[in-house]
Coordinates of C-alpha atoms in Angstrom, one line a residue:
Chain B
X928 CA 0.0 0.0 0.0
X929 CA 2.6 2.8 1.2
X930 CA 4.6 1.1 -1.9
X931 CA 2.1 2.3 -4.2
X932 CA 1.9 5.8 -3.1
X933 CA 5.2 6.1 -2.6
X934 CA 5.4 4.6 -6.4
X935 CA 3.3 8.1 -7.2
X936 CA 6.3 10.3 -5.9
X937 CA 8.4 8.7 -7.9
X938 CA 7.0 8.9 -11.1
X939 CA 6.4 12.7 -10.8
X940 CA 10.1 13.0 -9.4
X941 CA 11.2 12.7 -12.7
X942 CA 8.9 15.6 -13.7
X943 CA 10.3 17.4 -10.9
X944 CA 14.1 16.9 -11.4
X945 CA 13.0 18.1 -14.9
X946 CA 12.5 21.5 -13.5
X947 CA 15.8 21.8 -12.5
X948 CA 18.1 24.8 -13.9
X949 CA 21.7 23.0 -14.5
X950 CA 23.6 23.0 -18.0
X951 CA 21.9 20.0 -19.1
X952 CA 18.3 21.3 -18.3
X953 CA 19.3 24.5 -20.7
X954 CA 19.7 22.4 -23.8
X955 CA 17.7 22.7 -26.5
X956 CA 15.1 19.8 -26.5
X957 CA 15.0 19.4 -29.9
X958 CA 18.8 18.2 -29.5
X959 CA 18.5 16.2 -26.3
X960 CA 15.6 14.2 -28.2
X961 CA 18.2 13.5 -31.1
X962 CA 21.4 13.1 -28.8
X963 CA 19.1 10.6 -27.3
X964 CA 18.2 9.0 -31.0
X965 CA 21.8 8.9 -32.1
X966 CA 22.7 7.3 -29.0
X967 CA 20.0 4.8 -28.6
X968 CA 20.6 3.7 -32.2
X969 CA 24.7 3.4 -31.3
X970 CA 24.2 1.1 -28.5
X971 CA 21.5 -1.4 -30.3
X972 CA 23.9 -1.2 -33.5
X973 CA 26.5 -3.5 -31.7
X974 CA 26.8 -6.7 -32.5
X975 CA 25.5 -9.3 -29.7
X976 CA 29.2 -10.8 -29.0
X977 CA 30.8 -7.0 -28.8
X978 CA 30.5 -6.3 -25.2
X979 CA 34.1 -4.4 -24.8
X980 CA 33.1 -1.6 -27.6
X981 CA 29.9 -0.9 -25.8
X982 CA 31.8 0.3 -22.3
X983 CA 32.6 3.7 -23.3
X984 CA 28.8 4.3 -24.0
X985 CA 28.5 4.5 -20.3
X986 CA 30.1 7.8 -20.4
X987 CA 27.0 9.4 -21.8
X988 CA 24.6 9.1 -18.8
X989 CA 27.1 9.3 -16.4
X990 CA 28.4 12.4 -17.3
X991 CA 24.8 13.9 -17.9
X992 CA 23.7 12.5 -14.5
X993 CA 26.9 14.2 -12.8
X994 CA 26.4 17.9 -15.2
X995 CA 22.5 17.7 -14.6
X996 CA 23.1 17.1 -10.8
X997 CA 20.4 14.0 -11.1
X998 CA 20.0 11.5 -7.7
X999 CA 21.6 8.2 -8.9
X1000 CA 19.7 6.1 -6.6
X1001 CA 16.0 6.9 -8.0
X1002 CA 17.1 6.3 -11.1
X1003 CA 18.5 3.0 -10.3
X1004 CA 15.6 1.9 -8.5
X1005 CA 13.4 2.4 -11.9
X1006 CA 16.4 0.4 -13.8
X1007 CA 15.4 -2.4 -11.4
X1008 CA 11.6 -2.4 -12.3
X1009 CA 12.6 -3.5 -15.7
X1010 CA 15.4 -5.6 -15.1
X1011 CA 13.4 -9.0 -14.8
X1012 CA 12.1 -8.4 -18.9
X1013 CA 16.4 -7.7 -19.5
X1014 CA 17.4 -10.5 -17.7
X1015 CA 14.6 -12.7 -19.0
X1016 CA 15.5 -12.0 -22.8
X1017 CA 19.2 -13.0 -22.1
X1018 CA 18.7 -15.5 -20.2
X1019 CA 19.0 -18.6 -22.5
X1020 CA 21.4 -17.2 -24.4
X1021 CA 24.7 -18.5 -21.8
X1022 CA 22.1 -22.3 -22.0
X1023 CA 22.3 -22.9 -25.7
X1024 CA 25.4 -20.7 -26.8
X1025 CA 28.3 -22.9 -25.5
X1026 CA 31.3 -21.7 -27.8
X1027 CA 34.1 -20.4 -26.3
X1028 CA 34.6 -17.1 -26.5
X1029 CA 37.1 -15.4 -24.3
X1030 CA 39.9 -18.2 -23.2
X1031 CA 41.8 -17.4 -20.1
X1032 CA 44.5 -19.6 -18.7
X1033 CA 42.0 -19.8 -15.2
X1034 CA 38.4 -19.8 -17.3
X1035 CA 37.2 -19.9 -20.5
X1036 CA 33.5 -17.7 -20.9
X1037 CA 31.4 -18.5 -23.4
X1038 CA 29.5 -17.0 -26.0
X1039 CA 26.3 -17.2 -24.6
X1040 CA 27.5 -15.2 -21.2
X1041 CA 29.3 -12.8 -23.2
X1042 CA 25.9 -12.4 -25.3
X1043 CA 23.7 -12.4 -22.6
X1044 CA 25.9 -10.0 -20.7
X1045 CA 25.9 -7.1 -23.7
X1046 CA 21.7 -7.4 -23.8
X1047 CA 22.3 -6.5 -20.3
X1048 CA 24.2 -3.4 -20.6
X1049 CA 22.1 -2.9 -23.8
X1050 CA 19.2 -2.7 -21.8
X1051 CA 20.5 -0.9 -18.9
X1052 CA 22.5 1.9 -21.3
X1053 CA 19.2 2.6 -23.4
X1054 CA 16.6 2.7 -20.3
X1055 CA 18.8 4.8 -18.7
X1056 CA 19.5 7.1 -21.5
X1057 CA 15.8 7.0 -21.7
X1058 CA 15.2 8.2 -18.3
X1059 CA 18.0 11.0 -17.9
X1060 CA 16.4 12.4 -21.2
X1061 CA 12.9 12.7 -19.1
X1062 CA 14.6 13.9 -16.0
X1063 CA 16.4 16.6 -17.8
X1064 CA 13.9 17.5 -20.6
X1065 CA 10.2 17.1 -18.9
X1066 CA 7.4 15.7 -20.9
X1067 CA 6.2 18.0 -22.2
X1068 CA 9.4 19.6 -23.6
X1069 CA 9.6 16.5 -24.8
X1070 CA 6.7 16.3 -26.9
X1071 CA 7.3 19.6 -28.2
X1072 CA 10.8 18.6 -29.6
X1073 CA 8.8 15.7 -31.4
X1074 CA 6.2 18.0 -32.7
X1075 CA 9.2 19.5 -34.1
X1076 CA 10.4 16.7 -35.8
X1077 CA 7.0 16.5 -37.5
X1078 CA 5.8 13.2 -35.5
X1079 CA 2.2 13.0 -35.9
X1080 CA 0.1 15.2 -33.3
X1081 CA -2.0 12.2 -32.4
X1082 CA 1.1 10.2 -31.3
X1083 CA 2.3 13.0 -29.4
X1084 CA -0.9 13.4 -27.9
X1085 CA -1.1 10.1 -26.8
X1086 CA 2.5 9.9 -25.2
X1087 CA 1.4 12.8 -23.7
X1088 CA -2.1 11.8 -21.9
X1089 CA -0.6 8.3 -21.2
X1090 CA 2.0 9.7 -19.4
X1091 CA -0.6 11.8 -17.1
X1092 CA -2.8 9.0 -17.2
X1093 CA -0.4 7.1 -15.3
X1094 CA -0.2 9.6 -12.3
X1095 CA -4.1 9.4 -12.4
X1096 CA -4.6 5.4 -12.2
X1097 CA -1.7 5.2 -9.9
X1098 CA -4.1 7.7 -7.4
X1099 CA -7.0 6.0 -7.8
X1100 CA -5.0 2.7 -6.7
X1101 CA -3.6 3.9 -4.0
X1102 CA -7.5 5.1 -3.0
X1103 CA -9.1 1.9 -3.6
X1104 CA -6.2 -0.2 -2.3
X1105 CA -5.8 1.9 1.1
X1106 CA -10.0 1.5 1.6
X1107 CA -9.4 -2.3 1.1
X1108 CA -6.6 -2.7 3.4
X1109 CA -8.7 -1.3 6.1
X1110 CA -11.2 -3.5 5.9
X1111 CA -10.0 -6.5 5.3
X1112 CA -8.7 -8.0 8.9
X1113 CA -5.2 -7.5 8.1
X1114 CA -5.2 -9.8 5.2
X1115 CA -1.9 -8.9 3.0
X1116 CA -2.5 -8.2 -0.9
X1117 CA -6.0 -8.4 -2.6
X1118 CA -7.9 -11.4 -2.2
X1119 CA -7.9 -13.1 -5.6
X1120 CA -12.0 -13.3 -5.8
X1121 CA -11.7 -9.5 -5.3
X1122 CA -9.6 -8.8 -8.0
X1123 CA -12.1 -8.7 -11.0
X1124 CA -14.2 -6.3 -8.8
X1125 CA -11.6 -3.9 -8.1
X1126 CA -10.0 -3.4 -11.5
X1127 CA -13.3 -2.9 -13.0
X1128 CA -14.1 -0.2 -10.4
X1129 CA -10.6 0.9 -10.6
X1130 CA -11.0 1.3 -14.7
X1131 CA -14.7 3.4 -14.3
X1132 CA -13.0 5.1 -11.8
X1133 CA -10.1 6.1 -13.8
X1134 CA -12.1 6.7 -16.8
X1135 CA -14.2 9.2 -15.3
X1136 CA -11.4 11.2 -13.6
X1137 CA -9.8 11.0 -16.6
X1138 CA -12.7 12.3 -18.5
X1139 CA -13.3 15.1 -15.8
X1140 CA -9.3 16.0 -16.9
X1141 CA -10.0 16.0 -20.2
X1142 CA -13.1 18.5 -19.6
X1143 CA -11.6 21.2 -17.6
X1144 CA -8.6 21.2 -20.4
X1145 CA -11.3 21.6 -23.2
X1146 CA -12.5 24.5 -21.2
X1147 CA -9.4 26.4 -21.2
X1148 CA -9.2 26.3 -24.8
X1149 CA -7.5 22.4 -25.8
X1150 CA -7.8 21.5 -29.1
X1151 CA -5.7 19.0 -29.3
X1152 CA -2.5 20.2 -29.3
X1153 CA -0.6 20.7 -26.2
X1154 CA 1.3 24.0 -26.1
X1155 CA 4.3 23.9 -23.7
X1156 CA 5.4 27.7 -24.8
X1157 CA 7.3 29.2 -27.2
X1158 CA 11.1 27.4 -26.9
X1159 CA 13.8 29.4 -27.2
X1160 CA 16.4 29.1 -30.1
X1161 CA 18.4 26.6 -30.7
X1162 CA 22.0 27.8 -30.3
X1163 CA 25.5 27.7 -30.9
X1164 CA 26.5 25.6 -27.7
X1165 CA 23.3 23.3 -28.7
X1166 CA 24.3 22.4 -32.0
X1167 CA 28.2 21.7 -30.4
X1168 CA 26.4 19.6 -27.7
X1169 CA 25.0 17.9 -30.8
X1170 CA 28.2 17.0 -32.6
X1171 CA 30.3 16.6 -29.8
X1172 CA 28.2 13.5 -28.7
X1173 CA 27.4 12.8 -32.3
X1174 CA 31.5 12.7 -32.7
X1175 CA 32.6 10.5 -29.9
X1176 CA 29.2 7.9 -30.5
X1177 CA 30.4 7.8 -33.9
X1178 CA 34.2 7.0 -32.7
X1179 CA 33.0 4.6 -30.3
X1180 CA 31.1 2.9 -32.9
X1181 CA 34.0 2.3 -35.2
X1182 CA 36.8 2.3 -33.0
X1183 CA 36.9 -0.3 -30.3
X1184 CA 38.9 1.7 -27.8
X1185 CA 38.7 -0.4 -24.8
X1186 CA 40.6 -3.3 -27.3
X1187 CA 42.9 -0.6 -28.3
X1188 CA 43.7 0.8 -25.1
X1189 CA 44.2 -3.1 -23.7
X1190 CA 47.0 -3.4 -26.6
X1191 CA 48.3 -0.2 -26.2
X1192 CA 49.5 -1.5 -22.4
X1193 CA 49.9 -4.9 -22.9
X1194 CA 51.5 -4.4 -26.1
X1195 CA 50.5 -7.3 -28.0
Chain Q
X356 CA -20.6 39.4 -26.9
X357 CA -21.5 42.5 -25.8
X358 CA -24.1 42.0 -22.6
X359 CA -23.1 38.4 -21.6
X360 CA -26.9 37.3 -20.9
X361 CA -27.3 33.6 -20.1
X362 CA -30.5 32.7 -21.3
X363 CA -31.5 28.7 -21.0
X364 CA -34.9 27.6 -22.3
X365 CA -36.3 24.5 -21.0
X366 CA -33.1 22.1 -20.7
X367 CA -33.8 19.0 -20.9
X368 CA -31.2 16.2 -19.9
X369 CA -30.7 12.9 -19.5
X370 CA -27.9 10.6 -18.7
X371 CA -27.7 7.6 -20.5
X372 CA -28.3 5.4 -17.9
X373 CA -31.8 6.5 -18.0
X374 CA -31.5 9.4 -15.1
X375 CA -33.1 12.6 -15.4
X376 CA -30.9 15.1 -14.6
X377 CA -32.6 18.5 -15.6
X378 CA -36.5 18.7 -16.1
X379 CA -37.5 22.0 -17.9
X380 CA -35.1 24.6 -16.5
X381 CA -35.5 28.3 -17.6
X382 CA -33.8 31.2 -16.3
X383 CA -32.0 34.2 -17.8
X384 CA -28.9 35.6 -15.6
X385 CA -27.9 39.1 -16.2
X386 CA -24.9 40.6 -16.7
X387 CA -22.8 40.9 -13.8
X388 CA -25.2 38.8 -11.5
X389 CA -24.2 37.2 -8.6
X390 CA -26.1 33.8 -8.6
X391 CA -26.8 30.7 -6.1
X392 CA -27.9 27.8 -7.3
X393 CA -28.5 25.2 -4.6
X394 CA -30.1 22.3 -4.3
X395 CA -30.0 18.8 -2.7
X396 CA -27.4 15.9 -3.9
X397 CA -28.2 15.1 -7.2
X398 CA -30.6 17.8 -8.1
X399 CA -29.2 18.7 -11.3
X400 CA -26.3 21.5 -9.8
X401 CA -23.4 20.4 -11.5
X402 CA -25.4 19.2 -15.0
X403 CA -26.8 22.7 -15.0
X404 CA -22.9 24.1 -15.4
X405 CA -22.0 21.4 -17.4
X406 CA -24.5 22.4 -20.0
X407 CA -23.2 26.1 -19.6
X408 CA -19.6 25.6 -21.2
X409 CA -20.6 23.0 -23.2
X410 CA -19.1 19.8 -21.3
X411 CA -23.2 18.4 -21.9
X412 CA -25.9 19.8 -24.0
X413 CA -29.9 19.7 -23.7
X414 CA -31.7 16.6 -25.1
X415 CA -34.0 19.8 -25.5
X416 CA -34.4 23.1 -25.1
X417 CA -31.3 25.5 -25.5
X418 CA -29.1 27.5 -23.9
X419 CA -27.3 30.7 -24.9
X420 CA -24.5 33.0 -23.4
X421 CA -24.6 36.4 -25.2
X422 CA -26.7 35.6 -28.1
X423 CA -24.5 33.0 -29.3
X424 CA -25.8 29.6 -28.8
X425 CA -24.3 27.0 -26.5
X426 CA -23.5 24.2 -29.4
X427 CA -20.1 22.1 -30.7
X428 CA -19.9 25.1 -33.0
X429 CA -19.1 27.8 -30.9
X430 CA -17.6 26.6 -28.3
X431 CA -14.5 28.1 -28.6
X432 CA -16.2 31.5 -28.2
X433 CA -18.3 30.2 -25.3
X434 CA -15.6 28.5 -23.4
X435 CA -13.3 32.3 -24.0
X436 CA -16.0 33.9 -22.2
X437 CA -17.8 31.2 -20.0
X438 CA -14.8 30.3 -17.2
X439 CA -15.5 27.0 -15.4
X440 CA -14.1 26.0 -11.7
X441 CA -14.4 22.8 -11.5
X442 CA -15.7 20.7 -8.0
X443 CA -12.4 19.1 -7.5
X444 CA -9.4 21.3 -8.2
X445 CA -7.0 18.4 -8.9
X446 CA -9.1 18.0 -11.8
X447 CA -8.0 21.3 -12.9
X448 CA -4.4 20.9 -12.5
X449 CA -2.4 18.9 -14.5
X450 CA 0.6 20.7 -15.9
X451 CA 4.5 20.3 -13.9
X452 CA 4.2 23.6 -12.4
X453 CA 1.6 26.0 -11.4
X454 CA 2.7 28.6 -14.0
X455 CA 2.9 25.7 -16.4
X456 CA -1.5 25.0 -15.9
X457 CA -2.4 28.8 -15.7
X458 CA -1.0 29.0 -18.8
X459 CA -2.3 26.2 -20.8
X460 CA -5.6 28.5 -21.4
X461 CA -4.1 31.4 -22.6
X462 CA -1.6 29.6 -24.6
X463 CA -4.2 27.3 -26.2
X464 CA -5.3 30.2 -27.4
X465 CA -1.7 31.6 -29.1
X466 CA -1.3 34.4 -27.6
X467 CA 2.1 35.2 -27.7
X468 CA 4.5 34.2 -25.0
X469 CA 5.3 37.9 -23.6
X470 CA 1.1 38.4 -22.8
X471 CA 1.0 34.7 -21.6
X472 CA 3.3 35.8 -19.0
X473 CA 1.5 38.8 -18.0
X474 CA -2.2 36.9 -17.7
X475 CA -0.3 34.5 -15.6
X476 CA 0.9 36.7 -13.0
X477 CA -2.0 39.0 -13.0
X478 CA -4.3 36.1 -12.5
X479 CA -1.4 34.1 -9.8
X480 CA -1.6 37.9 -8.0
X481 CA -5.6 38.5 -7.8
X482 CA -5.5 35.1 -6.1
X483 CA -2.4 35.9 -3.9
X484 CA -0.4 32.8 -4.8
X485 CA 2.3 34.5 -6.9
X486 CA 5.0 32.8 -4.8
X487 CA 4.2 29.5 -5.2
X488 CA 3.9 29.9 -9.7
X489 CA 7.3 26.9 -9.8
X490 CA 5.5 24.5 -7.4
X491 CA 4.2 21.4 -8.8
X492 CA 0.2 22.1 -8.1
X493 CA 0.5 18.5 -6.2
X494 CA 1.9 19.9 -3.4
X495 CA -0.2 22.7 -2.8
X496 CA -2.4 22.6 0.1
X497 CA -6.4 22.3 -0.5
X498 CA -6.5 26.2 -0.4
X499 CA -4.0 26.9 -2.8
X500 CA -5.1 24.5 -5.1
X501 CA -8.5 26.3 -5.4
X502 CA -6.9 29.3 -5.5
X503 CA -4.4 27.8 -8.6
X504 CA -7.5 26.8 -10.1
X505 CA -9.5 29.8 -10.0
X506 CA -6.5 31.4 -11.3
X507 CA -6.1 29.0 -14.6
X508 CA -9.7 30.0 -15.0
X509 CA -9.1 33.9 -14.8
X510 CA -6.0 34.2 -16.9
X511 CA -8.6 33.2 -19.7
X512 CA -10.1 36.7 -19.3
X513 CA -13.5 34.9 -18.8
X514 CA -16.5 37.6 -18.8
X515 CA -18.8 34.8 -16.5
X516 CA -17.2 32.8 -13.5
X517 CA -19.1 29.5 -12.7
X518 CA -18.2 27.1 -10.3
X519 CA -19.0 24.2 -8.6
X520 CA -18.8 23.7 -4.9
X521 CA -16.0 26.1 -4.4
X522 CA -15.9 26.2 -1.0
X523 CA -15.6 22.0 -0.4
X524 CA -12.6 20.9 1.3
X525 CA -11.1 24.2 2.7
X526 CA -10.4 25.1 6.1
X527 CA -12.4 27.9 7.3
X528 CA -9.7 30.4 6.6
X529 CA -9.3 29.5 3.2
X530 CA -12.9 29.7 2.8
X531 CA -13.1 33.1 4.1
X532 CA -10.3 34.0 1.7
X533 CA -12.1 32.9 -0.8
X534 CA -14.8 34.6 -0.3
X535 CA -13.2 38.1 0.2
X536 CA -11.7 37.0 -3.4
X537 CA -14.6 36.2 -5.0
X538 CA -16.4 39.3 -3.7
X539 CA -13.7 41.6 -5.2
X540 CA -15.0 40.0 -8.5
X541 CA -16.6 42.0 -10.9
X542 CA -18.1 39.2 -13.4
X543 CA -21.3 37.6 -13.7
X544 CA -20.9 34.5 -11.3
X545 CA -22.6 31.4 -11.1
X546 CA -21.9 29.3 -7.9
X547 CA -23.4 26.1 -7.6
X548 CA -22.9 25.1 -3.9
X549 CA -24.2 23.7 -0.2
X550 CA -22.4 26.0 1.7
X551 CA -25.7 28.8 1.7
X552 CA -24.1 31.0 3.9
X553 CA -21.2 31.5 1.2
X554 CA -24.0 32.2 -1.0
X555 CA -26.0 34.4 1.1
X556 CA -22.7 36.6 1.2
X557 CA -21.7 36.4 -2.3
X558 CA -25.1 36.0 -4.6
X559 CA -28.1 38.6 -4.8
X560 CA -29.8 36.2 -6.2
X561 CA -30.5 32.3 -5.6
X562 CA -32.1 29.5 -7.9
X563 CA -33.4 26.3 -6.0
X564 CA -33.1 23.1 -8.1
X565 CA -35.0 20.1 -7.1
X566 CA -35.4 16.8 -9.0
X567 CA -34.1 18.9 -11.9
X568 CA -36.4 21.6 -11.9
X569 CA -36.3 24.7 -10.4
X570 CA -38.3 25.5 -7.4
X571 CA -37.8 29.0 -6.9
X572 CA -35.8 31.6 -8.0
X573 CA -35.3 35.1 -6.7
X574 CA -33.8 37.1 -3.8
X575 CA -31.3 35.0 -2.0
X576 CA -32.4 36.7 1.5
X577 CA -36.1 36.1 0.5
X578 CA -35.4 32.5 -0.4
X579 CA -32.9 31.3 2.2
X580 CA -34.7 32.6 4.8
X581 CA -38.2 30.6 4.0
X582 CA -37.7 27.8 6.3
X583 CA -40.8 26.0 5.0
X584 CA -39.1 26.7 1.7
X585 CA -36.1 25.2 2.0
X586 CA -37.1 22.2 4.7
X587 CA -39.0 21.0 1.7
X588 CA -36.4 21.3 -1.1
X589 CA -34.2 18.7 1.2
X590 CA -31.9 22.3 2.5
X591 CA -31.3 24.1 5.3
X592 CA -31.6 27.6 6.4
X593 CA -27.7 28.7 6.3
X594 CA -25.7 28.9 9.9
X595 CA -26.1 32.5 9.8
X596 CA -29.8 32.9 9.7
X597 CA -30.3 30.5 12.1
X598 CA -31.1 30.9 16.1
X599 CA -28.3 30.9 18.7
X600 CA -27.0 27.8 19.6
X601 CA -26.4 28.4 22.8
X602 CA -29.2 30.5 24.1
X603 CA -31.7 29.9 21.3
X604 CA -31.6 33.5 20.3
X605 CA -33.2 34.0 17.1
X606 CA -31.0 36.4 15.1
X607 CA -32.3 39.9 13.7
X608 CA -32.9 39.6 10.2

């Protein structure tokens, strides 16, 4: 019960951190979306065995999350949430890939680990680029750098209401949860004949507040596109931001520095 | 729009499952009236607003504000000059920031940013929450979330306030504030609500609903204090036209 309420915070701490004034919150959306883009289509370009070239990718959030002065521990907390679906893509990749792939005097990994090891930086990397971008840009800044990009307004509209939908069902949860807790004999959970009860109520329930939403912003003028303000300009340090990242991705991508660096020491 | 007359003739409505909601209503509101409408739970209050910005409209009958009828149409016109407070101000607020939701009107309108930014902090001012415009409206107390929504509301330049249950959920202070606010207001208000002493301060005139019809319309002194009157529309005299009660005392009218 306090889990989901406390969920609530969470979600709009995101939204919150996203009014923050650092370096990072004063670029340009438009070219935080595409850093973001160029990024996410880097990481997922590697091939499955090429876990070593993906390390310097890690730079990019951490260096974001240090320059936008972002709380690491949130942040992780949400990377757990979708760590099960990570782990459970990988996770018959070390059963059926046997090969040997790295071959140490002391232990020889396989393909299979190796694999199932770079869909779990893969995941972690993109999620997490994912999430700074929210924490940094807002949702609605967001939106307004894909309406720039000509996306469709419907699909904008629905990231949009989705996203605020979220907040609303995760309310009217905690509600419905908190009245069932305290009257049901100290029972943990939901009782299972319950459940079909509650999430239809729940769903009405939701519907209606979200309908009631949805009214007070037709009042006020909505027409179906949300207007966040006029954004500034992009500028000079923008469009650097833009190729510096764009550079070292782009490096990173063809370069396997990590490798190099490891011969440049060892010398072989 | 030049008078801002709110003329509704014989509304009609029922919800689809079958309830009827508003039975023949008729009234015209002038401009710059102050108006009650009260009635029991579920006597067709909040319909009766609903069909005045639009939100529902009549099975029959029809409703106009300023000579412009209230259908799909217009509504951009109406909903400029028809401002709606909603029951429950989380409703209401849904932007990051408080500056963030007053805005949405005005910039749903595109008006440029420089005016935006003056209507906000005209409208933040009136309702004395300037300080709080970079506050996520979630964490505003019950007060200051009406107040955040009556400002939304009022950076829309609305020539007629209506609003439902304004008063709910606030601490007597923040009611009183509210009232002092809302007297300083020179539009034509509409306030549908159960707190008749509110509307016995606020509204020279009252309109009883009952069973969606209305029962009587007139002075709100005349009406509020007809005890037989209000006994059988399911109400109550307000607090302050009633006896002393302590000693019994019945106050001076």
């Amino acid at each position: 019960m306090s889990n989901m309420i406390a969920s609530l915070y969470n979600i709009r701490l995101l939204d919150e951190l996203a009014e923050k004034r650092t370096i990072i919150h004063n670029i340009h959306p438009l070219i935080k979306v595409l850093t973001t883009c160029v990024y996410l289509i880097v990481v997922v370009s590697f091939n499955k065995y090429e876990l070593s070239g993906l390390l310097p990718l890690v730079f990019y959030p951490v260096i974001i999350i240090a320059l936008a002065d972002i709380p690491i521990v949130p942040l992780l907390k949400r990377m757990l949430v979708v760590a099960p679906f990570i782990i459970g893509i990988g996770l018959f990749n070390p059963l059926f890939d046997h090969s040997p792939m790295v071959v140490l005097p002391w232990i020889q990994i396989s393909g299979g680990w190796i694999s199932f090891f770079s869909i779990l930086l893969k995941g972690v990397l993109t999620i997490l680029a994912a999430l700074v971008l929210i924490a940094t840009t807002g949702m609605t800044r967001i939106a307004a750098a894909l309406g720039m990009m000509r996306v469709p307004r419907v699909f904008i509209l629905q990231l949009l209401l989705t996203y605020r939908y979220i907040s609303v069902l995760i309310e009217e949860v905690g509600r419905t949860v908190r009245a069932y807790s305290l009257r049901s004999r100290g029972e943990k959970g939901i009782r299972f004949s319950d459940w079909g009860s509650l999430t239809g109520q729940l769903l009405i329930r939701t519907l209606e507040r979200a309908q009631r939403v949805y009214h007070s912003m037709c009042c006020r003028g909505f027409a179906g596109d949300y207007n966040v303000g006029s954004e500034k300009r992009i500028q000079i340090g923008d469009i650097l931001y833009f190729t510096g990242w764009g550079l070292y991705f782009v490096v990173i991508r063809y370069f396997n520095i990590p490798a190099a660096i490891g011969s440049l020491i060892t010398g072989v | 729009m030049s008078h801002h007359i709110i003329q509704a003739n014989n509304l009609k409505y029922t919800y689809p499952d079958g309830r009827q909601a508003l039975n023949g209503v008729t009234f015209q509101i002038q401009h710059g009236e102050s108006v009650g409408i009260v009635g029991a739970n579920g006597a067709g209050k909040s319909t009766l607003l609903m069909h005045l910005v639009g939100i529902l409209f009549p099975d029959e009958g029809e409703i106009s504000v300023g000579e412009v009828p209230v259908i799909k149409k217009t509504l951009p016109v109406i909903r400029q000059s028809v401002g709606m407070v909603f029951q429950d101000p989380d409703d209401q607020l849904f932007m990051t920031t408080v500056y963030d939701d007053v805005a949405f009107g005005p910039r749903n309108y595109k008006l440029p940013e420089g005016e935006v930014e003056k209507r906000v902090k005209s409208s933040l001012e009136t309702v004395g929450i300037l300080h709080l415009m970079d506050r996520p409206p979630y964490k505003l107390s019950g007060g200051e979330k009406r107040a955040a929504a009556i400002a939304t509301v009022l950076a829309m330049k609305p020539d007629i306030l209506v609003m439902d249950e304004p008063s709910s959920a606030l601490d007597p202070k923040s009611r009183r504030r509210l009232i002092t606010l809302l007297k300083r207001f020179t539009h034509t208000k509409i306030i549908a609500s159960h707190d008749l002493d509110m509307v016995l301060e606020l509204c020279e005139r009252t309109i009883i609903l009952n069973n969606g019809q209305i029962i009587t319309d007139g002075t709100t002194l005349d009406i509020l204090a007809n005890e037989e009157l209000m006994e059988k529309c399911g109400l109550e005299m307000p607090l302050g036209l009633q006896g002393c009660p302590v000693c019994g005392a019945k106050k001076a009218t």
